[in-house]
Coordinates of C-alpha atoms in Angstrom, one line a residue:
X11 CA 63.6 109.5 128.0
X12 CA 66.6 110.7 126.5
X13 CA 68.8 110.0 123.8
X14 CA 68.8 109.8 119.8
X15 CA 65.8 107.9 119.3
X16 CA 63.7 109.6 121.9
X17 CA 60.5 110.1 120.9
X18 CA 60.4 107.2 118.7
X19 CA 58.3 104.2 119.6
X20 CA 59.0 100.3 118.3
X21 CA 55.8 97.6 118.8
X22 CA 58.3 94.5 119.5
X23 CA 56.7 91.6 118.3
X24 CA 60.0 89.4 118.3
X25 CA 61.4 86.9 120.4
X26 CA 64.6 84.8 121.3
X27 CA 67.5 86.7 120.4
X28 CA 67.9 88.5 117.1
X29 CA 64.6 90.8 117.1
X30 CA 65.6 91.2 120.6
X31 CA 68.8 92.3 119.9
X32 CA 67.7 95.1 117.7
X33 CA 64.9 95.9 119.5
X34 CA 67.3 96.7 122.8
X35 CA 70.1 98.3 120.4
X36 CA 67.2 100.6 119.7
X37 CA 66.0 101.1 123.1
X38 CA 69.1 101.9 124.3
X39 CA 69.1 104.5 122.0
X40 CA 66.5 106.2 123.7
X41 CA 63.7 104.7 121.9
X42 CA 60.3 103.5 124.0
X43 CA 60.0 99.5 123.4
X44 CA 57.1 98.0 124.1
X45 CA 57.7 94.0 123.9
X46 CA 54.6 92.5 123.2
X47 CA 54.8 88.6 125.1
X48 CA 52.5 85.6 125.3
X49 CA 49.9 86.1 128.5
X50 CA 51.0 83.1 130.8
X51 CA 54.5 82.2 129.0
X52 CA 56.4 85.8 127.5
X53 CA 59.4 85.6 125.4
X54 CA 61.0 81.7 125.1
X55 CA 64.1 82.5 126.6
X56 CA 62.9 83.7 129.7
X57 CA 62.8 79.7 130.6
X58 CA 66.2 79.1 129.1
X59 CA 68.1 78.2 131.9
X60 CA 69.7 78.1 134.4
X61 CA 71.2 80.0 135.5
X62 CA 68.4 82.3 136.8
X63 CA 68.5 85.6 138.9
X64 CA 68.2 84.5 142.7
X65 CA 65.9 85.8 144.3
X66 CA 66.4 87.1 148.5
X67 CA 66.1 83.3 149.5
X68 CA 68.9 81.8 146.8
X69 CA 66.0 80.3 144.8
X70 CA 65.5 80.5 141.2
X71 CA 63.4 83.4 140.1
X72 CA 62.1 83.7 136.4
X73 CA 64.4 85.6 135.4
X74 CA 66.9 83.8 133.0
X75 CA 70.4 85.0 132.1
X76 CA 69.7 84.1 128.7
X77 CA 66.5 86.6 128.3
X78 CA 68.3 89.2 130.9
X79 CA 70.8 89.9 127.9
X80 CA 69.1 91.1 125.5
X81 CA 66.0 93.2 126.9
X82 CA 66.8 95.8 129.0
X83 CA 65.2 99.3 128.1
X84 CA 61.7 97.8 127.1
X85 CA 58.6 97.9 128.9
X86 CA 56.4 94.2 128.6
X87 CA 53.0 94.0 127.7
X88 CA 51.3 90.5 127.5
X89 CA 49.3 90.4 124.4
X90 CA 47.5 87.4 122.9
X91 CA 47.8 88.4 119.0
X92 CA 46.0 84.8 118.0
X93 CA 42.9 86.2 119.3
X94 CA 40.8 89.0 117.4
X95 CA 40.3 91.5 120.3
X96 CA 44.1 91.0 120.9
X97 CA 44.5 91.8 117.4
X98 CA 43.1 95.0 117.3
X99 CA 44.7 96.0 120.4
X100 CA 47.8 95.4 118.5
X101 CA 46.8 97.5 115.6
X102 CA 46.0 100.3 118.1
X103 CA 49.5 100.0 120.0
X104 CA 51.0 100.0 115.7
X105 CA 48.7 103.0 115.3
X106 CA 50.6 104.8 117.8
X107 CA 54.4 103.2 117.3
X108 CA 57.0 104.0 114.3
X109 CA 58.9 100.9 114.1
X110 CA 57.4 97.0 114.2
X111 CA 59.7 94.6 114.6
X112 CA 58.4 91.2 114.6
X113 CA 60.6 87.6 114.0
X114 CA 57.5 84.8 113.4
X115 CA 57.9 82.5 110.4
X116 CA 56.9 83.4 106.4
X117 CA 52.8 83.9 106.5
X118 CA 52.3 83.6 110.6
X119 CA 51.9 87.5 110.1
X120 CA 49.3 86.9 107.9
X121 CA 47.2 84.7 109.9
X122 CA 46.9 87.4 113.0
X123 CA 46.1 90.0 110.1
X124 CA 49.5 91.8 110.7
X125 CA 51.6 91.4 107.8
X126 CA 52.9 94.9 106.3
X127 CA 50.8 94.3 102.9
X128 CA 47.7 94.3 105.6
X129 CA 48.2 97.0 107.4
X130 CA 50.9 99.1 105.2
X131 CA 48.0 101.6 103.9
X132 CA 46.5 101.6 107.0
X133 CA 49.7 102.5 108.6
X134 CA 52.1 104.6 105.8
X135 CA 54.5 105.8 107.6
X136 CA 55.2 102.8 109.6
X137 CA 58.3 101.0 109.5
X138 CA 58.1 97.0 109.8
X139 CA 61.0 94.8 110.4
X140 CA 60.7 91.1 109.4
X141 CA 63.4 89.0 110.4
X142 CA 63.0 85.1 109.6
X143 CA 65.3 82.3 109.0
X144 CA 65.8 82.9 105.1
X145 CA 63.8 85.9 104.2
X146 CA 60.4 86.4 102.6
X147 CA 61.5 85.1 98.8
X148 CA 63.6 82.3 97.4
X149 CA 63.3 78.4 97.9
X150 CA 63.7 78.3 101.3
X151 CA 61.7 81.0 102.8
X152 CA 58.9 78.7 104.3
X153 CA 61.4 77.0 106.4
X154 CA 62.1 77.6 109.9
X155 CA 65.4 79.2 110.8
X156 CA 67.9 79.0 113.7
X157 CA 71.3 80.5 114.1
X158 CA 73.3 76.7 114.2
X159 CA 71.7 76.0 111.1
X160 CA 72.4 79.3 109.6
X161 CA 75.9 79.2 110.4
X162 CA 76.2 75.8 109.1
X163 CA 74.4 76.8 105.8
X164 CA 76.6 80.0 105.7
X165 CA 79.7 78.8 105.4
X166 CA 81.4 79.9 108.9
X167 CA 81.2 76.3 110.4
X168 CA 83.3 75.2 107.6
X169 CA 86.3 77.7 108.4
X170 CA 86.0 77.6 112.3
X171 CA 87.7 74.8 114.8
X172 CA 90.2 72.8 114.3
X173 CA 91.7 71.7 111.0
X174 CA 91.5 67.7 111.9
X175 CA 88.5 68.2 114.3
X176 CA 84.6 68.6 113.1
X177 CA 83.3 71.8 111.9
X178 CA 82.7 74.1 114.6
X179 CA 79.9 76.8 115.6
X180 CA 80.9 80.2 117.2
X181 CA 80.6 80.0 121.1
X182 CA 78.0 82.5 121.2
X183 CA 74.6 82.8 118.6
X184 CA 76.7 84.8 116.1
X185 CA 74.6 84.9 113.1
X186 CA 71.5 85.8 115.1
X187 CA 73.6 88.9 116.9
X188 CA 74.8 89.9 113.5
X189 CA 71.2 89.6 112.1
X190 CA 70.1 92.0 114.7
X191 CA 72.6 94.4 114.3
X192 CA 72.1 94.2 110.6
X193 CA 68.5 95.2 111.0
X194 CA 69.4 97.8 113.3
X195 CA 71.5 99.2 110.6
X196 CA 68.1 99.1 108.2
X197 CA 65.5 100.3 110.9
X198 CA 67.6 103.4 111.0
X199 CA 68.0 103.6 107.5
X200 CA 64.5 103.5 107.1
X201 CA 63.9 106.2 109.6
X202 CA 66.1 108.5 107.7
X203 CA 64.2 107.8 104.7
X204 CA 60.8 108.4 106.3
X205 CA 62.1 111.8 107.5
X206 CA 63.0 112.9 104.2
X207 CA 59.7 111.4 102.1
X208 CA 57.2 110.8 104.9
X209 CA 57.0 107.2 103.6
X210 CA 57.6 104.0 105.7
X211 CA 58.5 100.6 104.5
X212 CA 59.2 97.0 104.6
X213 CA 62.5 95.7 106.1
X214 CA 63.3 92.0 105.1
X215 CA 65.7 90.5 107.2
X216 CA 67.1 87.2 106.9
X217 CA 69.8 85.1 109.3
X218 CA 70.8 83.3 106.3
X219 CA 71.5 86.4 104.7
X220 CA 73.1 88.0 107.4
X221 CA 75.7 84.8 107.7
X222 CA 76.4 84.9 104.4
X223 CA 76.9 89.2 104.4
X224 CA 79.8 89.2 107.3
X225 CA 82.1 86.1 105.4
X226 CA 83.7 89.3 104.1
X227 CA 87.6 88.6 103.3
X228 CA 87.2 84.6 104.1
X229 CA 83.6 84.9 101.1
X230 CA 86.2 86.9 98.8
X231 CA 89.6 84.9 99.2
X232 CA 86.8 82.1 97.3
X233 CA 84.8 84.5 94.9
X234 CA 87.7 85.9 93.9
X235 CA 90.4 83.0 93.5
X236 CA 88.2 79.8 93.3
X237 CA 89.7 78.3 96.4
X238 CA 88.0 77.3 99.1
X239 CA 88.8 78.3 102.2
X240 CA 89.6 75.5 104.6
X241 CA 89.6 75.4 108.5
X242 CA 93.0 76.5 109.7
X243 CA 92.0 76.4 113.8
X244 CA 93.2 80.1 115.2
X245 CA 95.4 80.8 112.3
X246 CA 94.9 83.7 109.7
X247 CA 94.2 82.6 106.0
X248 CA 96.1 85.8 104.5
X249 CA 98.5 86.6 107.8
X250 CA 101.4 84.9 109.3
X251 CA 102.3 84.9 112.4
X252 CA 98.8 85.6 113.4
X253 CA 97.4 83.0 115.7
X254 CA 97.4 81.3 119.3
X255 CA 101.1 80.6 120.1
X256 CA 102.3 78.8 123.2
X257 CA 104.4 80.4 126.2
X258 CA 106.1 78.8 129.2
X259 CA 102.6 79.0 131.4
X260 CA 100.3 78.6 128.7
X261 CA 99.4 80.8 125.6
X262 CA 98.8 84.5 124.3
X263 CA 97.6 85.7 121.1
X264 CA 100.3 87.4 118.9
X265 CA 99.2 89.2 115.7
X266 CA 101.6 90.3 113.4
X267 CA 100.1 92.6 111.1
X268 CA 102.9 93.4 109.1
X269 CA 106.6 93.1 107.9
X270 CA 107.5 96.3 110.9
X271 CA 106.1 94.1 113.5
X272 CA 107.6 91.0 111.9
X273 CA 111.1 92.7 112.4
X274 CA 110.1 94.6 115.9
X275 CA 109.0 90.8 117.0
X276 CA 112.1 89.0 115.7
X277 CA 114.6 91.7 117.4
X278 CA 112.6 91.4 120.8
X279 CA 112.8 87.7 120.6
X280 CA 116.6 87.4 119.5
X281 CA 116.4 86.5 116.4
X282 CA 116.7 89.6 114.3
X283 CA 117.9 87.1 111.5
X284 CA 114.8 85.6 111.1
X285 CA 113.2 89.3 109.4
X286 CA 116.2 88.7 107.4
X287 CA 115.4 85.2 105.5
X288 CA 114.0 85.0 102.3
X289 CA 111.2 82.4 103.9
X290 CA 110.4 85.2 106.1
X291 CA 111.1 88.5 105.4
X292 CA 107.4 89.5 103.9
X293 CA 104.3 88.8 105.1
X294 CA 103.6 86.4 101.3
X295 CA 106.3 84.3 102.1
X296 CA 105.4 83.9 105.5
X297 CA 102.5 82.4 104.4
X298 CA 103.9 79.8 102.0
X299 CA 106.1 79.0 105.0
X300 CA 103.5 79.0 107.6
X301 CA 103.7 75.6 108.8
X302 CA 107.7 76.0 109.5
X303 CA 107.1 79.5 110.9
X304 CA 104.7 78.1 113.4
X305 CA 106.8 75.8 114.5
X306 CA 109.7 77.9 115.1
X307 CA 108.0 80.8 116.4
X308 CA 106.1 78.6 119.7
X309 CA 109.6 76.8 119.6
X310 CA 110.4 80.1 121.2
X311 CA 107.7 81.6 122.7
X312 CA 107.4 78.4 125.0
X313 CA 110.6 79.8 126.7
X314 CA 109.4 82.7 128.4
X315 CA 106.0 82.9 130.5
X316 CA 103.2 85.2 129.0
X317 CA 103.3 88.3 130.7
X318 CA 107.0 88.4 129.5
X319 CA 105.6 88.4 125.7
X320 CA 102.8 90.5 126.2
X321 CA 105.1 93.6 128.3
X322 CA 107.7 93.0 126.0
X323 CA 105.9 93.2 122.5
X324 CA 103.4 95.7 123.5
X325 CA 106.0 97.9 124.4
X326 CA 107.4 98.2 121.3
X327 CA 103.5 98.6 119.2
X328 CA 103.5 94.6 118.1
X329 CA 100.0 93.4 118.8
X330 CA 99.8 90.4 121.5
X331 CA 97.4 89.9 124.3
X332 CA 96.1 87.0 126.4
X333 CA 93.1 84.1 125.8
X334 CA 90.5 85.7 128.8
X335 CA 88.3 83.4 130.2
X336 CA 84.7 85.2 130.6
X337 CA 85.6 85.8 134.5
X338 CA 88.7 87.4 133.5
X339 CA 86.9 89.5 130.6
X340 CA 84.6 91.2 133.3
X341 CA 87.5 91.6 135.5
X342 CA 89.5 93.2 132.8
X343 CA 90.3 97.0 133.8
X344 CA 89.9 98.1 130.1
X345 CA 86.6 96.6 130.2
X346 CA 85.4 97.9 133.4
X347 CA 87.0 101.8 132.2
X348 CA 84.5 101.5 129.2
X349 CA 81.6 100.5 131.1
X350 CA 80.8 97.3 129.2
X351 CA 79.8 95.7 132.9
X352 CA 77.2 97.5 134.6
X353 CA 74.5 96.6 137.4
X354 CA 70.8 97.9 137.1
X355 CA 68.1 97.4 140.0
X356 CA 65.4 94.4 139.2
X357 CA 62.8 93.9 141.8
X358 CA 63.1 90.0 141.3
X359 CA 66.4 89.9 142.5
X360 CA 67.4 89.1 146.2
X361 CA 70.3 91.4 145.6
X362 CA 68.4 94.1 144.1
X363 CA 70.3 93.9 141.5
X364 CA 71.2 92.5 137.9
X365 CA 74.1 93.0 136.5
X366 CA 74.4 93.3 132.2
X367 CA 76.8 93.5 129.6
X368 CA 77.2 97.4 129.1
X369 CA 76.7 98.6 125.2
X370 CA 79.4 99.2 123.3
X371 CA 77.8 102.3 121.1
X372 CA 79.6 105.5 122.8
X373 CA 78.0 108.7 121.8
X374 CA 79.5 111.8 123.0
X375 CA 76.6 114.6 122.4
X376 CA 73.4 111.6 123.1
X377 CA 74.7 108.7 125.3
X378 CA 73.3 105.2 125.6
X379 CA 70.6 105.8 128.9
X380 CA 70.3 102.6 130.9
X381 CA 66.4 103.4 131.8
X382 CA 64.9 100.3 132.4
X383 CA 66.1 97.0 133.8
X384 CA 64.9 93.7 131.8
X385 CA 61.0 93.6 132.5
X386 CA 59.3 90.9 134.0
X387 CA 56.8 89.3 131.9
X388 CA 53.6 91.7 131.7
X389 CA 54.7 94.2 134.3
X390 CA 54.5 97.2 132.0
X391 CA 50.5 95.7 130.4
X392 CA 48.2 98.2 132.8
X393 CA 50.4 100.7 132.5
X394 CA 50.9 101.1 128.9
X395 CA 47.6 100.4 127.9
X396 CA 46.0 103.6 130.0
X397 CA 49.2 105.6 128.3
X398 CA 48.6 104.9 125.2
X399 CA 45.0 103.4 124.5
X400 CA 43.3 105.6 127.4
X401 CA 42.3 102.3 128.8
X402 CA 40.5 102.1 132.4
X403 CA 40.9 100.0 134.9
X404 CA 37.4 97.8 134.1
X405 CA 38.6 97.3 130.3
X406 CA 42.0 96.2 131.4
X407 CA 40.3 94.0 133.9
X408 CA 37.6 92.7 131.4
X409 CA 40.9 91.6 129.2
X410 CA 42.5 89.7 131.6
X411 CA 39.6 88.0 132.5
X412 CA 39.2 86.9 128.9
X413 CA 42.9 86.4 128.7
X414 CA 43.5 89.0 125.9
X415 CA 46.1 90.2 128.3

């Protein structure tokens, strides 16, 4: 293995997508991830579908997109942690791992005798991730937790979609993506710390949390005037002309970050007098005005077809760019020069291929190493548990009869 993290091992007890998430930030990294699943079923989102990988015949595999996206560089063991003897296989897999992520409701730790106040003297230099709906304290902990009903409870819903539509959600699982990266950001932090004291410890993670951490300027524009912040569609809050604007064959984006681009815009468009106007000439006043700049600006910008806008402005440094639809996205030539679509072998599929969503960390002395395709379910068991627990073939065989494994 190679990278950063090389050498360091994570026990991934988590499932769905934001313990996944870390968990394959962090085996990217170089890190060896051994994703413990369910003998018989693995991780949930292997059966959220379809689509499915195809496999040589055009059938349905396994294999869902949904699962492929998030657990690449991991190795899958099937592990029944509900039963004793797979319990202590689990402490024996900890005994020999740094990291433990795991993404199980307040107290289900408990029950399989794997909380971090169980095994955190056993295991001292260990460092345990917990990420749950809410966190471990405060009214709500008990409760389960799912990204809709964090981002509902967070706050985005109410400044996303349309101003006289219903509150919207994010296209993709935000909060949980966020949450993972968050607990990336702690694992790591953690590691640091255990480097410089020898001491592990306790991550507690929350979506909830995480939700309400990235409403950054939208959180402050309320905390620090007492207003709050209503759904304004694609529009900016603080920023004016910032938003979806139409052209003659449909739309682009055009983002006017300041009073320079204002001008550079107005002069491009022919209408130099516009930077001129007291309802205009300052980015404030554009956004008393923003209703009548709106109108005027797509007045104009419905002349001319896109690519004459986005040539045009770009030209002369005034942020615009097109609305991609995800075909378009992996088509993009920007995209495909930074390697954010990239193809890795997978036995299951009839192509002999998968292709993934490249990762956007670009390290120039340690690069992200794309070892391992996303496993299928217990393919990695036998061979992980003679690595690491000097196991022989009639053990292993002995728990799979009992279905331990």
């Amino acid at each position: 293995m190679s990278g950063p993290l090389a050498g360091i091992r994570v026990f991934d007890l988590s499932r769905i997508l934001a313990g996944p998430t870390a968990t394959q930030i962090l085996g990217d990294l170089g890190a060896d991830v051994i994703k413990i699943e369910r003998p018989g079923a693995g991780d949930d989102t292997r059966k959220w579908g379809p689509p499915f990988v195809k496999d040589k015949d055009g059938k349905d595999t396994h294999e869902s997109g949904y699962y492929l996206s998030i657990n690449r560089n991991k190795r899958s063991v099937t592990l029944d942690v509900a039963k004793p003897e797979g319990q202590e296989i689990a402490k024996r897999l900890i005994a020999r791992s740094d990291i433990f992520v795991e993404n199980f409701k307040v107290g289900d730790m408990a029950r399989y005798g794997l909380a971090y106040d169980q095994i955190k003297y056993d295991f001292p230099r260990l460092i345990y991730c917990s990420i749950t709906g809410f966190g471990q304290t405060g009214p709500y902990a008990p409760l389960a937790g799912y990204d809709f009903l964090a981002q509902g409870m967070g706050g985005i819903m109410s400044v996303t979609g349309d101003p006289s539509g219903q509150p919207t959600k994010v296209g993709v699982a935000i909060t949980d993506i966020v949450c993972g990266i968050y607990s990336t950001v702690a694992i790591l932090a953690a590691l640091h710390h255990r480097a410089v004291s020898g001491r592990g410890q306790f991550c507690d993670m929350s979506l909830l949390d995480s939700q309400v951490g990235y409403l950054a300027n939208i959180g402050l524009h309320y905390l620090t005037s007492g207003e709050v912040p209503k759904r304004l569609g694609n529009e900016h809050p603080n920023i004016v002309p910032y938003s979806v604007v139409r052209c003659s064959d449909g739309f682009f984006i055009l983002a006017v970050g300041n009073d320079s681009q204002f001008e550079k815009f107005c002069q491009f468009a022919g209408v130099p007098d516009w930077a001129r106007d007291e309802r205009f000439a300052t980015n404030p006043a554009r956004v008393r005005n923003r209703v009548l700049v709106y109108q005027m600006v797509n007045e104009l910008t419905e002349k001319k077809p896109q690519q004459y806008w986005i040539d045009g402005l770009n030209a002369l440094g005034v942020p615009v760019g097109p609305v991609n639809n995800i075909d378009q996205v992996f088509k993009d030539p920007q995209v495909l020069a930074r390697e954010m679509k990239i193809s890795m072998p997978h036995a299951a599929a009839g192509s002999g291929h998968v292709d993934l969503i490249g990762s956007p960390i670009k390290l120039s002395e340690t690069p992200v190493d794309y070892r391992l395709a996303p496993p299928v379910c217990g393919q990695d068991t036998d061979a992980v548990l003679r690595e690491l627990l000097s196991m022989g073939d009639d053990e292993i065989a002995a728990l799979r009869a009992k279905k331990i494994i």
